[in-house]
Short mmCIF file of C-alpha atoms in Angstrom, two decimals:
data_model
loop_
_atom_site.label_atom_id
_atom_site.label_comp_id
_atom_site.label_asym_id
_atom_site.label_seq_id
_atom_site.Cartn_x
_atom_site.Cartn_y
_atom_site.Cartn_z
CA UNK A 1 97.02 -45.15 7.23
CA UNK A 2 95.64 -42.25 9.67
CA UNK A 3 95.12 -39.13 8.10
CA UNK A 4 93.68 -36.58 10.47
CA UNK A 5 93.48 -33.08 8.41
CA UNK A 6 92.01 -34.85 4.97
CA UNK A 7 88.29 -34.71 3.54
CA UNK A 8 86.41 -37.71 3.48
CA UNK A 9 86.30 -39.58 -0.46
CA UNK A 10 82.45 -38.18 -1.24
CA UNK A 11 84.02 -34.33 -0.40
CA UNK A 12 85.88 -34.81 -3.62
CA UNK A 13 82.92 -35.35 -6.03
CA UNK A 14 81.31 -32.32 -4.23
CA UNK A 15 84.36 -30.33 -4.81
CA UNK A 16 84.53 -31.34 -9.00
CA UNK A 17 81.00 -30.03 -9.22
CA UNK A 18 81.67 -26.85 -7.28
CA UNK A 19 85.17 -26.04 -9.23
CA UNK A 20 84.49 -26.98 -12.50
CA UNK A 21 81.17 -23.98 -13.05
CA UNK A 22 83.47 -21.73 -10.54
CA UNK A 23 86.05 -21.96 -12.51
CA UNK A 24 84.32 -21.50 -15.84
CA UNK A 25 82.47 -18.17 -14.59
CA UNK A 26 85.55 -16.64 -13.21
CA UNK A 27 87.32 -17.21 -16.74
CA UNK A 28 84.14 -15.42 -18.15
CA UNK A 29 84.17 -12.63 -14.98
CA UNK A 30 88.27 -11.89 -15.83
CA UNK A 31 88.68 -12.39 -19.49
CA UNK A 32 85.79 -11.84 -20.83
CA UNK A 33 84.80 -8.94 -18.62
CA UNK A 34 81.05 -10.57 -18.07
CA UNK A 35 78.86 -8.69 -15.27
CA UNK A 36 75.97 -10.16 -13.39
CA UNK A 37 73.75 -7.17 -12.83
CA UNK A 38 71.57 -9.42 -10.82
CA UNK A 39 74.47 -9.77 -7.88
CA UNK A 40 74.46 -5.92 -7.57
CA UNK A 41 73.71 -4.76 -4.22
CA UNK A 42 75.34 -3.41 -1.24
CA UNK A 43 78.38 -5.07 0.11
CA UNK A 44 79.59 -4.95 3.41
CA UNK A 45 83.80 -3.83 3.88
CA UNK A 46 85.88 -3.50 6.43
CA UNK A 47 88.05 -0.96 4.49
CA UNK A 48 87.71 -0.26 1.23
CA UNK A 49 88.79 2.63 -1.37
CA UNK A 50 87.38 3.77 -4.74
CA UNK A 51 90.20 5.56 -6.71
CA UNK A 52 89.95 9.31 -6.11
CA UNK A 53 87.19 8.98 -3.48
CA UNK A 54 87.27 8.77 0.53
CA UNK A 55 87.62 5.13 2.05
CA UNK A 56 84.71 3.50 3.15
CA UNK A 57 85.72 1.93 6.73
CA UNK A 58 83.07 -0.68 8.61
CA UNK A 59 80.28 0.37 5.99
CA UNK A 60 78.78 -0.55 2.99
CA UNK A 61 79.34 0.03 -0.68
CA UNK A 62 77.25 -0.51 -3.54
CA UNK A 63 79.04 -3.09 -5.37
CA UNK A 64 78.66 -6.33 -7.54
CA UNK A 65 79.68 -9.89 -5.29
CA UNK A 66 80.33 -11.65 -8.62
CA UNK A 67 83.85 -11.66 -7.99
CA UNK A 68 83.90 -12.94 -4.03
CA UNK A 69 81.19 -15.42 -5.29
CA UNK A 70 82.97 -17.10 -7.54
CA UNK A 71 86.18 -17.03 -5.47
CA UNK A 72 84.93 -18.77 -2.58
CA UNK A 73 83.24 -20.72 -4.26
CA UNK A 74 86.79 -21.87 -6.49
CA UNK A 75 88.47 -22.48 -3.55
CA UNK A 76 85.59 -24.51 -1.62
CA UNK A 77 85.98 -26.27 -4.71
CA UNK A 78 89.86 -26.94 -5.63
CA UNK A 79 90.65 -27.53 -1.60
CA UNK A 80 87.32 -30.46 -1.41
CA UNK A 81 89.46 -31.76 -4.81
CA UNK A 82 93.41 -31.41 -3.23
CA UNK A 83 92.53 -32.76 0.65
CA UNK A 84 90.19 -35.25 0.09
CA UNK A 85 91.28 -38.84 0.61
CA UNK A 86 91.06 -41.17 -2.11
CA UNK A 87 89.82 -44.45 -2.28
CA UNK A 88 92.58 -46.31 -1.13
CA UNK A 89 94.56 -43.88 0.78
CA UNK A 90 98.07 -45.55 1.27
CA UNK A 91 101.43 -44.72 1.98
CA UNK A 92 102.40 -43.39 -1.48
CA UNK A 93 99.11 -41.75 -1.94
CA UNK A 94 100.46 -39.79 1.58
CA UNK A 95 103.61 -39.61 -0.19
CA UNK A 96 102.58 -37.72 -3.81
CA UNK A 97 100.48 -35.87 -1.69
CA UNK A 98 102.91 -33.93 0.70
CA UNK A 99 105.91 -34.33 -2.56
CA UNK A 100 103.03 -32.65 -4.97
CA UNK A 101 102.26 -29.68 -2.45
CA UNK A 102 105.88 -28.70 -1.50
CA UNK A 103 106.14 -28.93 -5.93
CA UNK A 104 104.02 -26.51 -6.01
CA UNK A 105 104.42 -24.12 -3.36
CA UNK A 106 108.22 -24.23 -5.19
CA UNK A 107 106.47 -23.76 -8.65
CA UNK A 108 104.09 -21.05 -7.29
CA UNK A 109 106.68 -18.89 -5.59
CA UNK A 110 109.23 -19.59 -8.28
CA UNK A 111 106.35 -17.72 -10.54
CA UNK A 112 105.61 -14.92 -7.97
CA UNK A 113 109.37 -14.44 -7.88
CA UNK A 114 109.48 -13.58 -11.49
CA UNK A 115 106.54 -11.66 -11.37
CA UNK A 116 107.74 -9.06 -8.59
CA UNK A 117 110.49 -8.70 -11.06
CA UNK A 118 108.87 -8.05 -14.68
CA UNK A 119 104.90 -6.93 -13.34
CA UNK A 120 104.17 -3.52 -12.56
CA UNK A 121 101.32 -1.53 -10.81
CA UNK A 122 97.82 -2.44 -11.90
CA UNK A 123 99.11 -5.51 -13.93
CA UNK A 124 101.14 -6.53 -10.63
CA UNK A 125 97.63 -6.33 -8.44
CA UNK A 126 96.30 -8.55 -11.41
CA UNK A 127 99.06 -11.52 -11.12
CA UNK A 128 98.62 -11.78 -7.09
CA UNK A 129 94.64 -12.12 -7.76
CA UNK A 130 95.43 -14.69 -9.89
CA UNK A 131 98.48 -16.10 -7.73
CA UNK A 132 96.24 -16.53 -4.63
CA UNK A 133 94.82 -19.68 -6.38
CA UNK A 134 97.73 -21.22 -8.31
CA UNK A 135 99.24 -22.75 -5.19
CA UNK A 136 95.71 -25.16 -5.30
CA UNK A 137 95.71 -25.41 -9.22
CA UNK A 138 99.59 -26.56 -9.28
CA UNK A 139 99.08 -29.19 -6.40
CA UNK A 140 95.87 -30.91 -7.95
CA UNK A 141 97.45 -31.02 -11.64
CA UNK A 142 100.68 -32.81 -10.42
CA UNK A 143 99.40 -34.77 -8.02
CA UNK A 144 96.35 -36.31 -9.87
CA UNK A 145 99.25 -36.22 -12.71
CA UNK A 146 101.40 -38.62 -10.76
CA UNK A 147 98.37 -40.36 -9.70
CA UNK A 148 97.45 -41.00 -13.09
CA UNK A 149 101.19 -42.19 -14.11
CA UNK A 150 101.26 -44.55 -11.86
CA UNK A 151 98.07 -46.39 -12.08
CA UNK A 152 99.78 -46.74 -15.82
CA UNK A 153 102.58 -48.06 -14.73
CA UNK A 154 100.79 -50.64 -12.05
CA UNK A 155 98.35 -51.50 -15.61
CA UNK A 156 101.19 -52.20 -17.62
CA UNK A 157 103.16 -54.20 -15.52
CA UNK A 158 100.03 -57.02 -15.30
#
């Protein structure tokens, strides 16, 4: 089968070893409120505000890059894991793979839905960081999920 807009295999081996440190250090960056004094400098904006103070437009700010480090480098990460092709990339594999992303763009906005409704100010800004990489997380869970159920299935029926 032709796929045209999918990773080669090797990009997904790549992408494990990119996402799984990414996402350890942004659990320790959010959580646990960890700062790496070492990524301090200044960072380049095209608008940006610092509560109270004038905004800083097409200039520089002194800022830590902690935070848009590990970001990019989750999402290099999760989309080398969700678009590359596997192995043996068949007509069911193309299948899971389109049913597992329309799943979770359901699950994700279903979630975002019920967050407009119950999150607030600061709290609210929080949930839409954290929603701007669900869509990725939902889509590799169910369909390496499905993946995994069926090579079950296929092992028990031999």
């Amino acid at each position: 089968m032709k796929t045209r807009f999918l990773f080669p295999n090797q990009f997904k081996q790549v992408g494990w070893i990119i996402l799984i440190p990414s996402t350890i250090l942004g659990i320790l960056i959010i959580f646990f409120n960890c700062k790496f004094k070492t990524i301090d400098s200044n960072v380049f904006t095209i608008y940006s505000t610092v509560f109270g103070g004038e905004p800083t437009i097409l200039g520089f700010f002194k800022g830590n890059y902690a935070n848009t480090i590990v970001g990019i480098l989750f999402l290099t990460g999760a989309i080398f894991v969700a678009f590359s092709k596997e192995k043996l990339e068949d007509e069911f594999i193309a299948k899971t793979r389109l049913e597992s992303l329309v799943w979770a763009t359901y699950v994700n906005y279903a979630i975002l839905a019920f967050c407009f409704l119950f999150f607030f100010n600061m709290e609210f800004l929080i949930v839409m960081i954290f929603n701007m990489f669900t869509i990725l997380i939902f889509f590799i869970i169910r369909f390496y999920y499905i993946l995994y159920k069926s090579k079950i299935s296929l092992s028990r029926e031999k």
